[in-house]
Every structure is written in structure tokens, then in C-alpha cells.
PDB file of C-alpha atoms in Angstrom:
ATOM      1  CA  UNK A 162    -107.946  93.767  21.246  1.00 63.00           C
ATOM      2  CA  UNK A 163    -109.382  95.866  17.761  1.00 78.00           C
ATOM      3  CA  UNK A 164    -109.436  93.194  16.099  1.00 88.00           C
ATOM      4  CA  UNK A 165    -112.981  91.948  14.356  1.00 89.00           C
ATOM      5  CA  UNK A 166    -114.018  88.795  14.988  1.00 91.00           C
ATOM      6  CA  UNK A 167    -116.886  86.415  13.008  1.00 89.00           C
ATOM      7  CA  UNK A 168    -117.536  83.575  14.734  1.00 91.00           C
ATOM      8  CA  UNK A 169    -119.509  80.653  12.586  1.00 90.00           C
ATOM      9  CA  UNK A 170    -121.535  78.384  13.900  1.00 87.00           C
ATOM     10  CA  UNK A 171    -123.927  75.065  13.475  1.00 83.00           C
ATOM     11  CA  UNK A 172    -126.450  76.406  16.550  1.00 83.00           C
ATOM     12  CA  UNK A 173    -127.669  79.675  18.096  1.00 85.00           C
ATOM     13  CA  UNK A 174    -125.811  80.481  21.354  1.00 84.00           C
ATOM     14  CA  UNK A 175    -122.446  78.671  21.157  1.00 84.00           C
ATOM     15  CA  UNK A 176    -119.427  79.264  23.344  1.00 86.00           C
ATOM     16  CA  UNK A 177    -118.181  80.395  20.000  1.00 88.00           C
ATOM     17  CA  UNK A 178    -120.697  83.360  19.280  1.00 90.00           C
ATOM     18  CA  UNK A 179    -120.518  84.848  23.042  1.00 91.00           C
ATOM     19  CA  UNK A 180    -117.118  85.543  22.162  1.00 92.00           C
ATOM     20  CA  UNK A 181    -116.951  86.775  18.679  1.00 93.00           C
ATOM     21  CA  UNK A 182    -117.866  90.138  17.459  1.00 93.00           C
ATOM     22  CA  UNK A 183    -119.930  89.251  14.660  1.00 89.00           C
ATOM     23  CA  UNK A 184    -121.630  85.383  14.832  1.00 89.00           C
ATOM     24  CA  UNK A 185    -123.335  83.657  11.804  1.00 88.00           C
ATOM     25  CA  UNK A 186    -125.304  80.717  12.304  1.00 89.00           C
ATOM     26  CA  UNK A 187    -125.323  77.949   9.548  1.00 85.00           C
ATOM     27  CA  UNK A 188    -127.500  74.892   9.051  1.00 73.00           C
ATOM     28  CA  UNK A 189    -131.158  74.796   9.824  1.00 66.00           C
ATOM     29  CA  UNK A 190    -131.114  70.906  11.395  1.00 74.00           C
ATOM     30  CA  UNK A 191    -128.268  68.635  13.048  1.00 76.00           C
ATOM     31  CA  UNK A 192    -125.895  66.954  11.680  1.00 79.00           C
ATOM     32  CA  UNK A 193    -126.910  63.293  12.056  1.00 84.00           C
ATOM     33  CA  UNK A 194    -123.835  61.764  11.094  1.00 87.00           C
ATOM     34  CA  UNK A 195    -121.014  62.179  14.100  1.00 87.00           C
ATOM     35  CA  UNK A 196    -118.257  62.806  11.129  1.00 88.00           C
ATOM     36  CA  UNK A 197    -119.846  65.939  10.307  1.00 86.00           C
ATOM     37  CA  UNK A 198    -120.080  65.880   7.016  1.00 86.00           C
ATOM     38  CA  UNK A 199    -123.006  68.969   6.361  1.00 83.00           C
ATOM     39  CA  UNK A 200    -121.349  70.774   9.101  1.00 82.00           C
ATOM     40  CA  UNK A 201    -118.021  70.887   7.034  1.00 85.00           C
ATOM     41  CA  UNK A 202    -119.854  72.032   3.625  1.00 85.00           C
ATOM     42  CA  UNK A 203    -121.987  74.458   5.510  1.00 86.00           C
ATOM     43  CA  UNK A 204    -118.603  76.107   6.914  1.00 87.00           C
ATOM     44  CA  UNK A 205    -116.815  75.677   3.328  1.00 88.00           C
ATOM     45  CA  UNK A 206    -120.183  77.680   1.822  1.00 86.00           C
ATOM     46  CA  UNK A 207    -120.012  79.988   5.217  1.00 88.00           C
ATOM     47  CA  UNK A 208    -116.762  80.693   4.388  1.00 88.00           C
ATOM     48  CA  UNK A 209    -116.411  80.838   0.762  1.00 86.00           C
ATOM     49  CA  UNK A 210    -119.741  83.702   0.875  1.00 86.00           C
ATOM     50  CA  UNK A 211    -117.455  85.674   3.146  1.00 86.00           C
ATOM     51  CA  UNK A 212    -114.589  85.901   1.513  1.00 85.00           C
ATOM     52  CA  UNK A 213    -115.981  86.673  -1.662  1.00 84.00           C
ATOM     53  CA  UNK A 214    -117.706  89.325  -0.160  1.00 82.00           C
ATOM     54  CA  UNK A 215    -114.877  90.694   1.891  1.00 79.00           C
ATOM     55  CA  UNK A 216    -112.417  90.307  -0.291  1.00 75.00           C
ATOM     56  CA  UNK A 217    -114.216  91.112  -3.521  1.00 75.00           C
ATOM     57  CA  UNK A 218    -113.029  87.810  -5.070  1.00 76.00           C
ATOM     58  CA  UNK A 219    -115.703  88.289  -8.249  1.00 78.00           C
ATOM     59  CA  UNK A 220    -116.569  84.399  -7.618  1.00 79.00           C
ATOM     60  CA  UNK A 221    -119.780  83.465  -9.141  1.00 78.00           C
ATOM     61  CA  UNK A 222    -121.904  81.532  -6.395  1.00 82.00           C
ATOM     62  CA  UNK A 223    -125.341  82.133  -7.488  1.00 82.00           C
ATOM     63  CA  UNK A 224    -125.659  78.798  -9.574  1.00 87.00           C
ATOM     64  CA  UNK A 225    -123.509  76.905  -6.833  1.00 88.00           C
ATOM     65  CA  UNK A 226    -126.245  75.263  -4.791  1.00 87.00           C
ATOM     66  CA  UNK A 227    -127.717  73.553  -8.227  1.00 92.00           C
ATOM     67  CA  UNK A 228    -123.997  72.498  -9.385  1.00 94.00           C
ATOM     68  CA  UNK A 229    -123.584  71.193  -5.563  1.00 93.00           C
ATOM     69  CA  UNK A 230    -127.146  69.126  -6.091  1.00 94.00           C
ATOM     70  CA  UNK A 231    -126.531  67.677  -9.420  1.00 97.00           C
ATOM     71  CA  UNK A 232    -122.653  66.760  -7.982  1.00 97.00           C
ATOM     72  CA  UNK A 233    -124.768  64.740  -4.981  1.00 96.00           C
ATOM     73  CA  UNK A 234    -127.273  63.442  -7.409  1.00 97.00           C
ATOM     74  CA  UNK A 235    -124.380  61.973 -10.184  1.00 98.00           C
ATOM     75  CA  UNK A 236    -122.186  60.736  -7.659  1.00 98.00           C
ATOM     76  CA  UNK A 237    -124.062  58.483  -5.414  1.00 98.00           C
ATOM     77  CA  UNK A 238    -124.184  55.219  -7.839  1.00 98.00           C
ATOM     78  CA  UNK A 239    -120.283  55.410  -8.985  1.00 98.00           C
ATOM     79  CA  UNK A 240    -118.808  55.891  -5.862  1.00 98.00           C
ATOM     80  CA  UNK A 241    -121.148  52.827  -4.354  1.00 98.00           C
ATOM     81  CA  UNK A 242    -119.275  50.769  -7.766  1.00 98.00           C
ATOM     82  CA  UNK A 243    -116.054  52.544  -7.057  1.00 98.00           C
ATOM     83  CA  UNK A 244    -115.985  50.593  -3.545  1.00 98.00           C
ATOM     84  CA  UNK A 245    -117.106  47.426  -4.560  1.00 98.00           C
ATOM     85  CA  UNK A 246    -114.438  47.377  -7.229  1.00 98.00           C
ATOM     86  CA  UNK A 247    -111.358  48.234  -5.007  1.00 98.00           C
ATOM     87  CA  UNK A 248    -112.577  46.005  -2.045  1.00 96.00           C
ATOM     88  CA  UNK A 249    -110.357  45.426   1.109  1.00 96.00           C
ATOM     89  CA  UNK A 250    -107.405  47.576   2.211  1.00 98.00           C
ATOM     90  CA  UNK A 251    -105.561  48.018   5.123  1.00 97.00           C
ATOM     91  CA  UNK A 252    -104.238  51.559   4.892  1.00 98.00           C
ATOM     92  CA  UNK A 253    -105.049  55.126   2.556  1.00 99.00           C
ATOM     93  CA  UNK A 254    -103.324  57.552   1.237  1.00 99.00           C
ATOM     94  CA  UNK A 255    -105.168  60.834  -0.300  1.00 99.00           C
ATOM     95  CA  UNK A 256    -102.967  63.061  -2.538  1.00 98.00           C
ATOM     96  CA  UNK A 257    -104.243  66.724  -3.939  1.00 97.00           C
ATOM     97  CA  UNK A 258    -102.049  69.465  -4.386  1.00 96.00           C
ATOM     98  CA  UNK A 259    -102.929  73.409  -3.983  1.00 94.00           C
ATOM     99  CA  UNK A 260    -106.621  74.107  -3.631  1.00 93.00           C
ATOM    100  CA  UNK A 261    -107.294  70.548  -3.305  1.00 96.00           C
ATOM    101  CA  UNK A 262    -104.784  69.254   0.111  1.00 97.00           C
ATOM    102  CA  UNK A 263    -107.761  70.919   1.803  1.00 93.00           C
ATOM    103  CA  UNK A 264    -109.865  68.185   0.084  1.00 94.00           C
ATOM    104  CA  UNK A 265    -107.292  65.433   0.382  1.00 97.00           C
ATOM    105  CA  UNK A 266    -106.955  66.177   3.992  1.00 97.00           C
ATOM    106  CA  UNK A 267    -110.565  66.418   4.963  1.00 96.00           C
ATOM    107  CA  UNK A 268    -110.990  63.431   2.570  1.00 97.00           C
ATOM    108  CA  UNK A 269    -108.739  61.382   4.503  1.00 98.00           C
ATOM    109  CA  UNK A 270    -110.378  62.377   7.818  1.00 97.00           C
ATOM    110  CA  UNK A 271    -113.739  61.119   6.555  1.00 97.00           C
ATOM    111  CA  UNK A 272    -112.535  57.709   5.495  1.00 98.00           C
ATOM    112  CA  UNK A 273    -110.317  57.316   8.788  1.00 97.00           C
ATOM    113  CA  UNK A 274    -113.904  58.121  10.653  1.00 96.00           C
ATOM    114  CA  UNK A 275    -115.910  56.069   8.261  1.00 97.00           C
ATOM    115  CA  UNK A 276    -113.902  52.901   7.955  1.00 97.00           C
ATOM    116  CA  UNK A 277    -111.823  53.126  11.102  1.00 97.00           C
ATOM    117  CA  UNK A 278    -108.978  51.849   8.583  1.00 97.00           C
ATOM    118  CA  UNK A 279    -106.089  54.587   8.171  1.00 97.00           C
ATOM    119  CA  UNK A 280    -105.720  57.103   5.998  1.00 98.00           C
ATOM    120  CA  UNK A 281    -103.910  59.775   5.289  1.00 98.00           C
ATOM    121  CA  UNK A 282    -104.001  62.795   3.261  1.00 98.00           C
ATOM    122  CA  UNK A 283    -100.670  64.390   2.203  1.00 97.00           C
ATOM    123  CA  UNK A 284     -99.603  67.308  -0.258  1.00 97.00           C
ATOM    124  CA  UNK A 285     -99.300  65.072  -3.627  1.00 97.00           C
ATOM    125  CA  UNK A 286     -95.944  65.748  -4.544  1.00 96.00           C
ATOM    126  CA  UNK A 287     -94.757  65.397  -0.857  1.00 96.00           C
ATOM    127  CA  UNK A 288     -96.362  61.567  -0.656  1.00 97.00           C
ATOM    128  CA  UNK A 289     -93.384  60.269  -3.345  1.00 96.00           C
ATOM    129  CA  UNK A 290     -90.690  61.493  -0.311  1.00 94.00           C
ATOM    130  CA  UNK A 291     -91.034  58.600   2.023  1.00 90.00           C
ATOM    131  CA  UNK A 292     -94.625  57.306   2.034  1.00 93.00           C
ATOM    132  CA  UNK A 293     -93.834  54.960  -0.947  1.00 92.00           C
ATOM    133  CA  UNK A 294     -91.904  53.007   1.259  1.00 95.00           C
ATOM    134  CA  UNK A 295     -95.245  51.418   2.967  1.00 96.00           C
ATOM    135  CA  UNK A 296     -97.230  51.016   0.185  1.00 97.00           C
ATOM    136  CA  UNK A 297     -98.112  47.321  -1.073  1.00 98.00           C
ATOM    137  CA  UNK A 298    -100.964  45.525  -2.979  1.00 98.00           C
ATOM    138  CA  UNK A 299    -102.879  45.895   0.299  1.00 98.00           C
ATOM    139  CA  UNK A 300    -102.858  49.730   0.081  1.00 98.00           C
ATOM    140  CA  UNK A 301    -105.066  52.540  -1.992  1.00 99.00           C
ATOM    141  CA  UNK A 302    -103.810  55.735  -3.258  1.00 99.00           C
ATOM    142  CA  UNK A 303    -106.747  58.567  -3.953  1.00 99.00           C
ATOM    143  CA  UNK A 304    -105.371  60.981  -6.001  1.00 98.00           C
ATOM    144  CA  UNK A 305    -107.837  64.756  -6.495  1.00 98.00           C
ATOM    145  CA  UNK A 306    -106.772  65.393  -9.802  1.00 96.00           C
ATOM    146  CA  UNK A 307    -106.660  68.659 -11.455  1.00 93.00           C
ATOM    147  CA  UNK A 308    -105.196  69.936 -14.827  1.00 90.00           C
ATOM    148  CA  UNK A 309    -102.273  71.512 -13.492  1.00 90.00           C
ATOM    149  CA  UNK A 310    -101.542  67.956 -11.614  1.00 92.00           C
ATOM    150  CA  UNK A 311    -102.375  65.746 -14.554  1.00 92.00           C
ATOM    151  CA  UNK A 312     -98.251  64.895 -15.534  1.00 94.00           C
ATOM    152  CA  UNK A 313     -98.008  63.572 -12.364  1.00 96.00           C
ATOM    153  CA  UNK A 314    -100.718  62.377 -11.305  1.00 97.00           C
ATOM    154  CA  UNK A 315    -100.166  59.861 -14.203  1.00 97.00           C
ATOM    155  CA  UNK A 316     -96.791  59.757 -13.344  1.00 97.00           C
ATOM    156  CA  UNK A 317     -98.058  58.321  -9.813  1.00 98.00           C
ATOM    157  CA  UNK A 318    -100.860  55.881 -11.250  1.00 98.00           C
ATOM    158  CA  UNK A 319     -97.995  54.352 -13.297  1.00 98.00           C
ATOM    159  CA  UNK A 320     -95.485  54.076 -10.546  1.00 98.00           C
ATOM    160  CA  UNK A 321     -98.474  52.156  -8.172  1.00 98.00           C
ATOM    161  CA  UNK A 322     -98.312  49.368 -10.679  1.00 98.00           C
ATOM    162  CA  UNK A 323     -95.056  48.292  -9.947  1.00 98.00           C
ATOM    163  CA  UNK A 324     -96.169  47.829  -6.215  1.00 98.00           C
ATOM    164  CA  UNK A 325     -99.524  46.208  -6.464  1.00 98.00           C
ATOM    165  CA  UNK A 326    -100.951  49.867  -5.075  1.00 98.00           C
ATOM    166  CA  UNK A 327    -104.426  50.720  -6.227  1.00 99.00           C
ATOM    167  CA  UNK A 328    -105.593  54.290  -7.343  1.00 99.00           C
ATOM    168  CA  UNK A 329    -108.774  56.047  -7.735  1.00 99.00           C
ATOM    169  CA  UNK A 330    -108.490  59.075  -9.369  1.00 98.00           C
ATOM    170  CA  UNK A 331    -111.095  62.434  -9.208  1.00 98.00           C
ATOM    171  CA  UNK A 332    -111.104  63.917 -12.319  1.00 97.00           C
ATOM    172  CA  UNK A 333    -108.524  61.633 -14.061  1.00 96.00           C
ATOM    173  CA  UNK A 334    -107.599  58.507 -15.144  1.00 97.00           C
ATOM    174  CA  UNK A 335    -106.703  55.443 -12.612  1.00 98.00           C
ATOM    175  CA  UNK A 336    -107.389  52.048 -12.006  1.00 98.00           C
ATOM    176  CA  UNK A 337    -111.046  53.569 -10.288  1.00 99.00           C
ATOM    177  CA  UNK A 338    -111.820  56.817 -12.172  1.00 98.00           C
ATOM    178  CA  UNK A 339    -114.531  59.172 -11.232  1.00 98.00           C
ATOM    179  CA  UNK A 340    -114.948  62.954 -13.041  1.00 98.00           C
ATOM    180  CA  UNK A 341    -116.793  65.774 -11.215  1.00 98.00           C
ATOM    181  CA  UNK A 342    -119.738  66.439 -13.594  1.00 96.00           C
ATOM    182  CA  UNK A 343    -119.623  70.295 -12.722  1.00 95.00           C
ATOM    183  CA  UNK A 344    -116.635  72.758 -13.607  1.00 93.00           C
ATOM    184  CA  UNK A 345    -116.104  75.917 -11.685  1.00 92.00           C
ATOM    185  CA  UNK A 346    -113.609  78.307 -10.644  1.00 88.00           C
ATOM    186  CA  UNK A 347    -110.228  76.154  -8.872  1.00 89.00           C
ATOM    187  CA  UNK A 348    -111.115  78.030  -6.009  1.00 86.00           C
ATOM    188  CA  UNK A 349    -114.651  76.701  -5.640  1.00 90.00           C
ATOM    189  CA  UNK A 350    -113.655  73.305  -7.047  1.00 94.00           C
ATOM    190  CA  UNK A 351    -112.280  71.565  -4.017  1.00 94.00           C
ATOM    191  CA  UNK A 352    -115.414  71.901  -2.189  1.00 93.00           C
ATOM    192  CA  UNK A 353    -117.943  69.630  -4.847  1.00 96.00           C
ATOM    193  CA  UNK A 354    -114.615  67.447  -5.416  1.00 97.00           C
ATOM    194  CA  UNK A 355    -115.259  66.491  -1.825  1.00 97.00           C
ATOM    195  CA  UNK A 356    -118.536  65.548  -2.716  1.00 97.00           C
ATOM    196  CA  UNK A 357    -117.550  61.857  -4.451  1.00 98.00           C
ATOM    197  CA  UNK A 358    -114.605  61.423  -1.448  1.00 98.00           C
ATOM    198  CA  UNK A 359    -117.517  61.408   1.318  1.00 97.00           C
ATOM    199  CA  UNK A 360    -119.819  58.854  -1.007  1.00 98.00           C
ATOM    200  CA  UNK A 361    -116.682  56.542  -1.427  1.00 98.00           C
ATOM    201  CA  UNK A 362    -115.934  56.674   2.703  1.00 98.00           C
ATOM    202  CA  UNK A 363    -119.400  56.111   3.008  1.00 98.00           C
ATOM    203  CA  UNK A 364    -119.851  52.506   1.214  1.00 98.00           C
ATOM    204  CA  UNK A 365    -116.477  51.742   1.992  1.00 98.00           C
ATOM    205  CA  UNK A 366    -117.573  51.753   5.804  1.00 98.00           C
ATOM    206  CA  UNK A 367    -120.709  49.837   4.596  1.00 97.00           C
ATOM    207  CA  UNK A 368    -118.610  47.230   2.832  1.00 96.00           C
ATOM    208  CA  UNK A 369    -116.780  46.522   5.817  1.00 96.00           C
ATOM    209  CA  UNK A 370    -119.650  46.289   7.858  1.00 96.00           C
ATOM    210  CA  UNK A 371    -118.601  49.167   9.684  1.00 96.00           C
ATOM    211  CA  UNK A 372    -121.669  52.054  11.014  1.00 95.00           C
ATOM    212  CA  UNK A 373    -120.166  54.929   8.991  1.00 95.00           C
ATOM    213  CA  UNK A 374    -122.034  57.804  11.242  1.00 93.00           C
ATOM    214  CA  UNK A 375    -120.884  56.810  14.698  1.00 91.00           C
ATOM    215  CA  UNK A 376    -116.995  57.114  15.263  1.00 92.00           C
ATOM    216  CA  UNK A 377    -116.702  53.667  17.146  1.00 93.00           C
ATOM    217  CA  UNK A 378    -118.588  55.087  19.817  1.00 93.00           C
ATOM    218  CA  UNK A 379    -120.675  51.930  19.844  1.00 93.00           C
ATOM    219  CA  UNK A 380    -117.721  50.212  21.936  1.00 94.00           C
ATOM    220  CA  UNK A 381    -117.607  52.276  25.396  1.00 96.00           C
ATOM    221  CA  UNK A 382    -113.822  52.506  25.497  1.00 97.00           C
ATOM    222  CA  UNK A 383    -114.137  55.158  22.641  1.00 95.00           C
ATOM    223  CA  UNK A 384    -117.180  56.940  23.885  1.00 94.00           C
ATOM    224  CA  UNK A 385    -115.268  56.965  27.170  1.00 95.00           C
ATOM    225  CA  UNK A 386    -111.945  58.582  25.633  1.00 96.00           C
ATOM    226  CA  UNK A 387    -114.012  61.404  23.722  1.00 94.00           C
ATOM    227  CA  UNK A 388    -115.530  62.241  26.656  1.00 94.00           C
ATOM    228  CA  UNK A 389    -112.023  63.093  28.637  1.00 96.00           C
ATOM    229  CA  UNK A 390    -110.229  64.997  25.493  1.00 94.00           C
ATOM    230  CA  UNK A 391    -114.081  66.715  24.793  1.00 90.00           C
ATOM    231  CA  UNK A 392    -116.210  66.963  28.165  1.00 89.00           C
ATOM    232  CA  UNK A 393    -119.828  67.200  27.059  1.00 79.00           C
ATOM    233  CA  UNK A 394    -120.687  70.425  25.935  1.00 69.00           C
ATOM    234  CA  UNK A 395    -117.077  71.711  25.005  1.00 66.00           C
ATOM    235  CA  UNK A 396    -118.338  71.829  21.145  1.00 62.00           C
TER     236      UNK A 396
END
């Protein structure tokens, strides 16, 4: 019952800040797209503020918000090529180890909600126990590279070959490569790494002809499901 609470929050007066015991309000407009992707990097910033603070982490965010921009600004046009290149596939699999399975798993979230095709994102390591065995030419392998990971991330490139898989890579070298123009600490890292993920779910879903904003809820039966698992106004 002592225990402090910090709620954080897209809007003023939220089920979630009558309860908490401290309640910070992010964002100054909507999120317009229904996958949320400014309400996830407003929490990540929310978040990453607080516990540098709290903690006394010594993490240097004062140039962050001009890294983040120039991130936004250098991605857009590869990620757009990136798509085109790789094309049609049926199912996704989005690798990152340490700091960046956050990234893989909100990656994979994005392009399930983007492209309504299925992906998945899985500790990098873990994906060579078992989900090798449904990979073909047909699938796509996203692997958020980082020095540590390099060895095997190559290791895992190589390996696809045999089965026709494809690979982009963030911040190494696959059949699709992409490199996050802006180095900072590993910590901070996974959040502009997610940056080039959300462009590539984004004109993947536009390839396919697919609205990228709207979670299928242009076909009623999906509006209608939401609605029972998330009665309006329960967040």
C-alpha cells in the first residue's frame, strides 16, 4: 500500500492517472495512426527521462531529440527501397538480442499491425531452436544487429541462404542492409533502431495495398471483436 506509483499517460485524466500517485502526461496531439507508433516513443522517452533521473544512470539525453530527427529524416527513402526490394512474404521473423528484443518485439508488433501478415519477434539466439523449421523462400528474417551480435548475426544471414530465407539486417550486413546513422549509448540505442523497423512496416503495408494506420478495422468483424476484448473507453 507504500508503494509510489507514476502513472504515464497520452491524455489528461486517464483511468490510469486517478490511480497513480504521481501522473505524467506525454504527447501534445493524438496519435493518428491506430498502431501507436508516437505513443510508444513518447513512453520509451517518458521512460528513459525517468530512469535516468531516478536511477542516476549518467545517460546523455540532451542531444537525443536531434539524433531522433536526423534518424527519421535518413531513414524514410531506404526503408521505402528496402520494401520494394524484398517484395512478397507470407510470414516474419524479427531477431535482436539484449537491449534490442524490446525492439525486435515491438518491431514485430508493428509489421503484424501494418501488414496483417505474421510476424514474430523472438530473442535472436532462441529463433535457431525450432523456428528454422518453418522458414522457406517465402519467409523474411529481420535481424537488429549490434556489435556484440555481429558473429552470429552473420552466422544467421549465411544459414538463410541455404533455405531461400531473406534477411534485412539493422546495422549489419544482409541481403537488405540498413545502418542507423546515429550512435549512442546501447541503452538508448534500441529506441532510434526502431525508427527504420516502423518505416519498413509502413511501405510494406503500402506495397500490399494494405491501410497501415487502421488495424483491419475497416472490415466490421474486427472493429466488432476490439470492441468486446476493449469496451470503448477502457484505454
Amino acid at each position: 500500500k507504500s508503494a509510489v506509483t507514476v502513472g504515464i499517460s497520452h491524455f489528461d485524466n486517464t483511468p490510469l492517472l486517478k490511480v497513480s500517485t504521481h501522473g505524467i502526461v506525454i504527447g501534445n496531439s493524438p496519435d493518428e495512426s491506430l498502431c501507436n507508433t508516437k505513443a510508444f516513443f513518447d513512453n520509451a522517452f517518458a521512460m528513459l527521462a525517468i530512469s535516468n533521473s531516478f536511477g542516476d544512470l549518467g545517460l546523455d539525453l540532451d542531444n537525443l531529440g536531434e539524433k531522433f530527427r536526423n534518424v527519421l529524416d535518413k531513414s524514410d527513402d531506404p526503408m521505402k527501397k528496402m520494401a520494394q526490394g524484398i517484395g512478397r512474404v507470407d510470414r516474419i521473423f524479427v531477431l535482436g538480442s539484449g537491449p534490442n528484443f524490446v525492439t525486435a518485439r515491438e518491431g514485430a508488433q508493428k509489421i503484424k499491425e501494418s501488414t496483417h501478415i505474421h510476424a514474430e519477434g523472438i530473442e535472436l539466439e532462441e529463433f535457431n531452436h525450432g523456428c528454422t523449421s518453418v522458414i522457406d523462400d517465402r519467409s523474411l528474417v529481420i535481424i537488429i544487429n549490434s556489435e556484440t551480435d555481429s558473429p552470429r548475426t552473420g552466422d544467421i544471414v549465411k544459414a538463410c541462404r541455404f533455405t531461400g530465407t531473406k534477411t534485412a539486417v539493422i546495422n549489419g550486413e544482409g541481403d537488405y542492409s540498413f545502418t542507423v546513422p546515429e550512435k549512442v549509448d546501447p541503452y538508448i540505442q534500441p529506441i532510434l533502431n526502431m525508427v527504420p523497423v516502423y518505416y519498413l512496416a509502413y511501405y510494406m503495408a503500402l506495397q500490399y495495398g494494405v491501410n497501415p494506420d487502421y488495424l483491419r478495422f475497416e472490415d466490421k468483424r474486427y472493429l466488432d471483436y476490439d470492441n468486446v476484448v476493449f469496451p470503448p473507453g477502457a484505454h
